[in-house]
Coordinates of C-alpha atoms and ligand atoms in Angstrom, one line a residue:
X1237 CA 32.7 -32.7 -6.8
X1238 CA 35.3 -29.9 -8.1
X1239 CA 38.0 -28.6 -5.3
X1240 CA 36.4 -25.1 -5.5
X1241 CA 33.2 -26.9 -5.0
X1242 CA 34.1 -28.4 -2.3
X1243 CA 35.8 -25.5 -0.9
X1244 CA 32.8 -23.4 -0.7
X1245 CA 30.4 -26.0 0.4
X1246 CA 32.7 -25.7 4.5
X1247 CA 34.0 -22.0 4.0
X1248 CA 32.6 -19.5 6.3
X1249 CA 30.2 -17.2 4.5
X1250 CA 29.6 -13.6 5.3
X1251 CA 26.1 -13.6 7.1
X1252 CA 23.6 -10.5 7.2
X1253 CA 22.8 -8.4 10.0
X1254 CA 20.8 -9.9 12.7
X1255 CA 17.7 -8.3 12.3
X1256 CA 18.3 -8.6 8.6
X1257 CA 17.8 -12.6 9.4
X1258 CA 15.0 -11.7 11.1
X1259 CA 13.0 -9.7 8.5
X1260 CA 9.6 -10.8 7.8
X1261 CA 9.2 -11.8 4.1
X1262 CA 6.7 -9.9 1.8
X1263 CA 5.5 -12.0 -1.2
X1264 CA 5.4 -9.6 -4.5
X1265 CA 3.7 -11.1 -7.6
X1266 CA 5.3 -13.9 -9.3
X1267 CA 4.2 -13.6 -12.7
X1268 CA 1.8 -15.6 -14.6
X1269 CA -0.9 -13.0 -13.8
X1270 CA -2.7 -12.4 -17.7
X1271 CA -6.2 -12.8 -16.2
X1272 CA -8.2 -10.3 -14.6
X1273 CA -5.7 -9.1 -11.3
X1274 CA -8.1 -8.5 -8.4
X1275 CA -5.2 -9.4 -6.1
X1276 CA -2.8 -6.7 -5.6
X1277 CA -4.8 -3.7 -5.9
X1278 CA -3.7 -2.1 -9.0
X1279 CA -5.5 -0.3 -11.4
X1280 CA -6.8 -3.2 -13.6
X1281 CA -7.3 -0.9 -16.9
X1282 CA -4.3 1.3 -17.9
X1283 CA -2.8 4.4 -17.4
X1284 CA -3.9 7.6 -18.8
X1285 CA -3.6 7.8 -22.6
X1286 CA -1.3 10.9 -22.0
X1287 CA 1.0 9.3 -20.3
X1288 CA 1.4 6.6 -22.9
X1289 CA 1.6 9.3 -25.6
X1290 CA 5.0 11.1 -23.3
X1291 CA 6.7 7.7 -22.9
X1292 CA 6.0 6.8 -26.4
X1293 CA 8.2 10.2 -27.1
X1294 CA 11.0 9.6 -24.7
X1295 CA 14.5 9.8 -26.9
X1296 CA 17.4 7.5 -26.9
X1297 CA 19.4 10.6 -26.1
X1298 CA 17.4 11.9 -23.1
X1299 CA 18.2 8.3 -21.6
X1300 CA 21.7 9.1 -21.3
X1301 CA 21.1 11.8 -18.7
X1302 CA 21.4 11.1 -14.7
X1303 CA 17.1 11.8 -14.1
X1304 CA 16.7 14.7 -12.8
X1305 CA 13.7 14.9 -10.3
X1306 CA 13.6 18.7 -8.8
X1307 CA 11.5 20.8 -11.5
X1308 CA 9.1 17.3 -11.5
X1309 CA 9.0 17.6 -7.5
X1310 CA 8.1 21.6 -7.9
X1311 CA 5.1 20.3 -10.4
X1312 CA 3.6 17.6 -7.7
X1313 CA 4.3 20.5 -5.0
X1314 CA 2.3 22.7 -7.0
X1315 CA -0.3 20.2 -7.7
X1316 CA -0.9 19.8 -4.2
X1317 CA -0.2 23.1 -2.5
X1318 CA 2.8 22.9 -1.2
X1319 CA 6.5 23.8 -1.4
X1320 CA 8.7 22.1 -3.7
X1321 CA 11.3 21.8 -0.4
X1322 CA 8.1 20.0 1.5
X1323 CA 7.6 17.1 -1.2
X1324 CA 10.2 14.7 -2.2
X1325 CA 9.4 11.9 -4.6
X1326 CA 10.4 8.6 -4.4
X1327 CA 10.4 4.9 -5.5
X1328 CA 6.9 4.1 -4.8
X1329 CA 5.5 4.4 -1.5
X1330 CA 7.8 1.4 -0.6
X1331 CA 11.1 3.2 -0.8
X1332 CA 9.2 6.2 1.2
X1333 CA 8.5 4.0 3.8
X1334 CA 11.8 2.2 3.9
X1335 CA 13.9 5.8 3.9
X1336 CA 11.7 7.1 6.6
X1337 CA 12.2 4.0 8.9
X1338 CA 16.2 4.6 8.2
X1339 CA 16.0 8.3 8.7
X1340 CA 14.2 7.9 11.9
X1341 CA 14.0 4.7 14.2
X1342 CA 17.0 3.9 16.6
X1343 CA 17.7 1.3 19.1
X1344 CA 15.2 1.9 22.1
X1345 CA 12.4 3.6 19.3
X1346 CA 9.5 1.9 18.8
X1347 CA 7.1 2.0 15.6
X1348 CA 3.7 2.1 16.6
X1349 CA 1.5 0.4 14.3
X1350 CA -2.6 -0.3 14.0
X1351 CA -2.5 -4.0 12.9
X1352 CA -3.8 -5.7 10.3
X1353 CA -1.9 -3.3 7.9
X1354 CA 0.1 -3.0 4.9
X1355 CA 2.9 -5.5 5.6
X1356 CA 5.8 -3.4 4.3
X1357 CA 5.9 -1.5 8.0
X1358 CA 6.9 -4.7 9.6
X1359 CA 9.0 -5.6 6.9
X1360 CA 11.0 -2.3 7.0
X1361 CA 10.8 -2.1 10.6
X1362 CA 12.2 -5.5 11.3
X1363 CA 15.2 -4.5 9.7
X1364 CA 16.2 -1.5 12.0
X1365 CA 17.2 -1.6 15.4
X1366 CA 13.4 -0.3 16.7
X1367 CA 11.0 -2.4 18.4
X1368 CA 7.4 -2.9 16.3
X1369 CA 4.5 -2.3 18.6
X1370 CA 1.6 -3.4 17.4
X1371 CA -2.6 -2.6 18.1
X1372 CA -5.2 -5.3 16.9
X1373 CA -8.7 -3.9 15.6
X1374 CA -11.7 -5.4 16.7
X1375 CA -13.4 -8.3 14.7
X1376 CA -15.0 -5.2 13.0
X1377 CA -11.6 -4.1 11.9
X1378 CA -12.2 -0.3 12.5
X1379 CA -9.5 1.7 13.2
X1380 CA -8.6 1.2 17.1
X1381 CA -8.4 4.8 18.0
X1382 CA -8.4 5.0 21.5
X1383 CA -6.3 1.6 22.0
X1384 CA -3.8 3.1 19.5
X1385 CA -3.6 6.7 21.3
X1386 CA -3.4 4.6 24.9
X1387 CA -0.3 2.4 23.1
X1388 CA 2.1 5.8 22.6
X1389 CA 5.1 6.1 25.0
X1390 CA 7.9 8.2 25.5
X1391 CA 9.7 5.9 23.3
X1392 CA 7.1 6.0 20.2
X1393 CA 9.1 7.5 17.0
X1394 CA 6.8 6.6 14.4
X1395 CA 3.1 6.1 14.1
X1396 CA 2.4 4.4 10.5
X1397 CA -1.3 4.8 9.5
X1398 CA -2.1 3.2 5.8
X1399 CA -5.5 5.2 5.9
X1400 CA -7.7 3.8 4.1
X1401 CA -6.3 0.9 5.4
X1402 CA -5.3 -2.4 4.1
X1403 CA -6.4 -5.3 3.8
X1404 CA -9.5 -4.1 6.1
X1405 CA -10.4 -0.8 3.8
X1406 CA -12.0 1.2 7.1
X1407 CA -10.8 4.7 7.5
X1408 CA -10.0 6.9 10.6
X1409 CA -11.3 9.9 10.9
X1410 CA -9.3 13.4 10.0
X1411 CA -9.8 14.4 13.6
X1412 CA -8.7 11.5 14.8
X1413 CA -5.6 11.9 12.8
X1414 CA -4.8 15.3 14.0
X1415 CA -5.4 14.2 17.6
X1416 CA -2.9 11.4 17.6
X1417 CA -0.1 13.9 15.7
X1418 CA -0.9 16.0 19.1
X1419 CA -0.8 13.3 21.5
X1420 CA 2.9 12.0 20.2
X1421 CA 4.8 15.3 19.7
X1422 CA 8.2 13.3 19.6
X1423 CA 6.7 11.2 17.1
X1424 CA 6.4 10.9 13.4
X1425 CA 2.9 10.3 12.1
X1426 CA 2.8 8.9 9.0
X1427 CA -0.3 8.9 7.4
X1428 CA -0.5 6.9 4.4
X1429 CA -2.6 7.7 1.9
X1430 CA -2.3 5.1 -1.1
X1431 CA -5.6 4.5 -2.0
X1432 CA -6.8 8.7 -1.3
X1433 CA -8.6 9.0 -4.8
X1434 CA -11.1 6.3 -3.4
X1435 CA -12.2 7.6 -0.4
X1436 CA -11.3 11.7 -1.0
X1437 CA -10.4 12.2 2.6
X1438 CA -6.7 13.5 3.0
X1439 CA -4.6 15.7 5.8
X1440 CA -2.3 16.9 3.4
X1441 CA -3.8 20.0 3.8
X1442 CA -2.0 20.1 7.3
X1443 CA 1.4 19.3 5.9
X1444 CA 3.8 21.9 7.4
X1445 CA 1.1 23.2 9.6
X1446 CA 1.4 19.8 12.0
X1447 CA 4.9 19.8 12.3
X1448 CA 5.1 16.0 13.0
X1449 CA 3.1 15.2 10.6
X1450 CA 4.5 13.7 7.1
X1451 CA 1.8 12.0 4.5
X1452 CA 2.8 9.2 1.5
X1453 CA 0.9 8.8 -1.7
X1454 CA 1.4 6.2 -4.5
X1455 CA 0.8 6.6 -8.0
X1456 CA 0.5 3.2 -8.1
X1457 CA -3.0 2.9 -7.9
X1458 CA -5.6 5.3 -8.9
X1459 CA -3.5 6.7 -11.5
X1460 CA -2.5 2.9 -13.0
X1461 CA 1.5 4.0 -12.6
X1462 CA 2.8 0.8 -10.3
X1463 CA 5.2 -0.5 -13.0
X1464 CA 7.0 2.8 -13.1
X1465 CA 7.5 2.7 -9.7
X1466 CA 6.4 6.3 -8.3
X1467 CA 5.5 7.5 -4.8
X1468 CA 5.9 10.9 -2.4
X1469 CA 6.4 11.7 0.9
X1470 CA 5.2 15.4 1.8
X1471 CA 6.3 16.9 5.3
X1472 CA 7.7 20.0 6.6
X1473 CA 10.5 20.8 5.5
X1474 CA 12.3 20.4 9.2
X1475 CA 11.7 16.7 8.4
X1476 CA 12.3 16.7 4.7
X1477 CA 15.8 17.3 5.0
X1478 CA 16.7 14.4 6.7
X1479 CA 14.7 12.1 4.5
X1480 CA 15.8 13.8 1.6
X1481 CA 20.0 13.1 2.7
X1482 CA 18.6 9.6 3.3
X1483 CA 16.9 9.4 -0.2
X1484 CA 19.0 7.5 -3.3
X1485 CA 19.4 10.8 -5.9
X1486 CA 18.5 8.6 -8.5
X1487 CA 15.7 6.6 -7.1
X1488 CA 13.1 7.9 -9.4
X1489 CA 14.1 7.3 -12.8
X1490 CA 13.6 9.4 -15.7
X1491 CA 10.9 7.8 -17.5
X1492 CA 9.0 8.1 -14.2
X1493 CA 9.8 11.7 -13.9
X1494 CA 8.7 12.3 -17.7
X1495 CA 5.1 10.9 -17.1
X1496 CA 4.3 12.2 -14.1
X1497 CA 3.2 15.5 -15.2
X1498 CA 1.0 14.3 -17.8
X1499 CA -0.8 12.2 -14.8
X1500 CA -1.1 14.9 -13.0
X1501 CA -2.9 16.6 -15.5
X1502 CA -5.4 14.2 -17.0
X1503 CA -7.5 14.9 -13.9
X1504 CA -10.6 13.8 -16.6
X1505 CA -9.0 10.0 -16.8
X1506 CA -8.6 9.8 -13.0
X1507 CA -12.1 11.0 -12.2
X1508 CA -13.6 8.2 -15.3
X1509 CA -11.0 5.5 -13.6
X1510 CA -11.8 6.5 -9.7
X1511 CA -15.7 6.8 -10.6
X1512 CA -15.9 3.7 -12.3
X1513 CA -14.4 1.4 -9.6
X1514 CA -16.7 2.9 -6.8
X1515 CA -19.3 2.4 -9.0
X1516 CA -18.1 -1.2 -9.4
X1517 CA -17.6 -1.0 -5.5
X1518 CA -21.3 -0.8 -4.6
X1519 CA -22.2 -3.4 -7.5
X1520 CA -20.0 -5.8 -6.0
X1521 CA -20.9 -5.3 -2.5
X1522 CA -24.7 -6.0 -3.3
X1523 CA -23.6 -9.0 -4.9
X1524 CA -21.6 -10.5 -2.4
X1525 CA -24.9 -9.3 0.3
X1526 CA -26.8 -11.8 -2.3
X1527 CA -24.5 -14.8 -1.8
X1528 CA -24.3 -14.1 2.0
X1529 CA -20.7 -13.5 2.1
X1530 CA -19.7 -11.3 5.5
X1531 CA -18.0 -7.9 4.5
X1532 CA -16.3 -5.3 5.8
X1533 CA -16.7 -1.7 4.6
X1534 CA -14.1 -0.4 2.3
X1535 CA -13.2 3.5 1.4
X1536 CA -10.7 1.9 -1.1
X1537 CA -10.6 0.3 -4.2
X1538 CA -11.0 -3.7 -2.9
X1539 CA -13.1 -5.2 0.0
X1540 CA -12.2 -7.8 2.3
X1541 CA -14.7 -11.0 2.7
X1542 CA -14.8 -13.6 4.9
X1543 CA -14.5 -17.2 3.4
X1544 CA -13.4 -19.2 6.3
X1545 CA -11.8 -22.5 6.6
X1546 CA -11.7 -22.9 3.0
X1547 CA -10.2 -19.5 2.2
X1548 CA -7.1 -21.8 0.0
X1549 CA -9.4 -23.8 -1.9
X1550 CA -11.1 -20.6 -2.6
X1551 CA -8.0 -18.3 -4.3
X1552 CA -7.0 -21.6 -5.7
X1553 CA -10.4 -22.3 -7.4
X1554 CA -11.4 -18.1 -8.3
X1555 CA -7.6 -18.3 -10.1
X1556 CA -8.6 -21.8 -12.0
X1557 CA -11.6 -19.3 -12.8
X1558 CA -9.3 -16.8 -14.6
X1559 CA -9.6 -14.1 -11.4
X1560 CA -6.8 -13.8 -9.3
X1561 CA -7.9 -12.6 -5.3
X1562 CA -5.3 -12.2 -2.1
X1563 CA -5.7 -14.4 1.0
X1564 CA -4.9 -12.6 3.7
X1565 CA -5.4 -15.2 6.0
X1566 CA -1.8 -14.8 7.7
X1567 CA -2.7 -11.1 8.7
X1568 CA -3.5 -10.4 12.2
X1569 CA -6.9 -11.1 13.4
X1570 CA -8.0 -12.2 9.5
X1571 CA -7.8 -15.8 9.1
X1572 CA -10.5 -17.1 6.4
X1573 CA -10.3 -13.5 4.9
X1574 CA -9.7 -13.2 1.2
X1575 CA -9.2 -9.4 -0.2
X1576 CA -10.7 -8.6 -3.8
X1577 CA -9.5 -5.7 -5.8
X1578 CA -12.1 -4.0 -7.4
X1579 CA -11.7 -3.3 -11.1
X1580 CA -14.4 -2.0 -13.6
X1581 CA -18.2 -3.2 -13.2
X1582 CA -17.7 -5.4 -16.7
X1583 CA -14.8 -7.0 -14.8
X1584 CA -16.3 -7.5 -11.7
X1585 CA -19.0 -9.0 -13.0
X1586 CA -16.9 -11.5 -13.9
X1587 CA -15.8 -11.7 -10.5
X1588 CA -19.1 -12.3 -9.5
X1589 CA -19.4 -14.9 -11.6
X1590 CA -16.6 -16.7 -10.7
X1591 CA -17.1 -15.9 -7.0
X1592 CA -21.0 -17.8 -7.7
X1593 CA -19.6 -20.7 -9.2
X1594 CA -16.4 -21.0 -6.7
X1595 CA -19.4 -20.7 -3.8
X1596 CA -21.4 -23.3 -5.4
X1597 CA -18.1 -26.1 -5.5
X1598 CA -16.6 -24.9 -2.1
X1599 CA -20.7 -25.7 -0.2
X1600 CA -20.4 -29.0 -2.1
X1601 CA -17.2 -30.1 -1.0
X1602 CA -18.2 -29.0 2.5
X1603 CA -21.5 -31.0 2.2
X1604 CA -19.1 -34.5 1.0
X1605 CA -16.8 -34.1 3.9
X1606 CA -19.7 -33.3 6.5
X1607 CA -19.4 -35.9 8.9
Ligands
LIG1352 N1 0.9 1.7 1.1 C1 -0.2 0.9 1.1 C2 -1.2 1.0 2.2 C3 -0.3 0.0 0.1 O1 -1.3 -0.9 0.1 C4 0.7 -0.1 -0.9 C5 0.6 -1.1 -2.1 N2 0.3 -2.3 -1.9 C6 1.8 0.7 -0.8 C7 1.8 1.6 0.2 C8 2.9 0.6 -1.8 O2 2.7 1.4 -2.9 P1 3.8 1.6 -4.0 O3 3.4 0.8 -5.2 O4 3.8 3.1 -4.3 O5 5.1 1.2 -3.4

């Protein structure tokens, strides 16, 4: 061993934050995924032609320029009816959710949260000094409305709702949304609305109106943008300007700036890409009725089936198929659950396919280690 090797293996090394020890882990893709991706909810197509035709266009010299995101944020405000100072874009929902857990929770806050969920609230959370407080559906998964509104205290600062919801894909209602904004006045409510174009219910209508009220949306998944990275948070402006001084300038970069307007605009790819998958949707569900696989009802663009004790062998043997699914068997109250993104009805016929044949080996590996 060098000295200088030997000299770091006993020196004292800086060490993170405590709650930074502490974080829970989220597992992103790893790569290797050039088969049909059923398991991160993308879009499994593309992007809008337009937007391929913008970046194709982008000069060398516009690249040297900081990005500049206000007269994009005015064009999403627009789109949605709102006020450029009530919409502020950011680095996928992920950095909207991190910046509003920094802007807001505080030692003694608590984050209220309807659980299972998307796992980036806990992740976030975990790393501030506010306690997570957590509500488990039902084996039906529904949205645990009344449990949730009887979980807010004096102490609740943030309410994250992913609605639909994920991995379960059940909805709340918009009333029951606008009750629990009421019920926690000293509270944020975030409703999250990643997967809206699938289920076409929104409250971003009440944006400004609610004044505690802020709403995310991706354009990661409808619109086939996840690799560029692009999210929003809309709220009244009382809230926006915190967020906003918390917000990194340059988060969005300027390729992501330059296509979103053309995304926005190709509302005729969006309606093909958003009508195909629910079309796919009801295919699929009637398919997995067939092989007597339990489901839950989904408003978004994947459903949630139970596999059981074999829910491993099962991802394993669907990716050996060529179709890559999500066990979500480490979410609370989902062991043995497996989510499938849906995709296209030719690719999820493929899925079915593979799903049959996977069935048919996992019931004959049960039958040779019956006892
Ligand atoms: N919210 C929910 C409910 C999600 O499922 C996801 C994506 N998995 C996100 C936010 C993150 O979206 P983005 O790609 O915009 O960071």
């Amino acid at each position: 061993m060098t000295e200088l090797a030997d000299k770091s293996a006993t020196a004292i090394i800086p060490s993170p934050r405590r709650h930074v020890q502490a974080m829970k882990e989220y597992h992103p893709p790893l790569g290797n995924r050039d088969v049909l991706r059923l398991d991160f909810n993308e879009n499994t197509v593309a992007c809008s032609p337009k937007v391929r035709e913008v970046l194709g266009r982008i000069s060398a010299g516009s690249l040297t320029r900081y990005p500049e995101r206000a007269p994009v944020e005015a064009i999403v405000a627009a789109h949605l009816s709102l006020a450029p100072e009530q919409v502020a874009l950011t680095n996928g929902v992920d950095e909207a959710i991190h910046v509003l857990f920094e802007t807001f929770l505080e030692e003694g806050d608590e984050l209220l949260l309807p659980v299972p969920t998307y796992t980036m609230y806990e992740v976030y959370a975990s790393a501030t000094d506010a306690r997570v407080v957590t509500v488990l559906a039902g084996d039906d998964l529904r949205f645990p409305f009344k449990r949730l509104l009887a979980a807010i205290s004096p102490r609740t600062k943030i309410i994250a709702i992913a609605n639909p919801n994920s991995p379960s894909g059940s909805a709340a209602t918009r009333s029951q949304l606008l009750e629990i904004a009421v019920r926690a006045p000293h509270a944020v409510l975030l409703v999250d609305e990643a997967y809206f174009h699938f289920h076409g219910e929104t409250v971003i209508d009440q944006v400004g109106v609610i004044p505690n009220l802020i709403v995310a949306r991706t354009f990661s998944k409808a619109y086939g943008l996840a690799g560029l990275r692009l999210g929003l948070l809309a709220g009244p402006v009382e809230l926006m300007r915190w967020i906003r001084r918390v917000l990194s300038p340059y988060s969005v970069n300027s390729l992501a700036l330059a296509c979103l307007p053309p995304a926005l605009e190709d509302t005729a790819y969006l309606d093909w890409y958003v009508g195909e998958v629910l079309e796919a949707r009801a295919e699929f569900e009637a398919a997995l009725d067939e092989a007597c696989v339990r489901r839950w009802p989904s408003r978004a663009n994947f459903v949630l089936v139970e596999i059981g004790a074999q829910h491993k062998e099962f991802t394993r043997l669907m990716s050996g198929a060529g179709v890559l699914v999500r066990d979500r068997s480490t979410d609370p109250g989902c062991h043995g659950r497996v989510r499938i993104t849906i995709g296209t009805r030719e690719q999820m016929r493929q899925a079915v396919a593979a799903l049959n044949e996977t069935l048919s080996v996992l019931k004959m590996q049960a039958h040779q280690h019956a006892p």
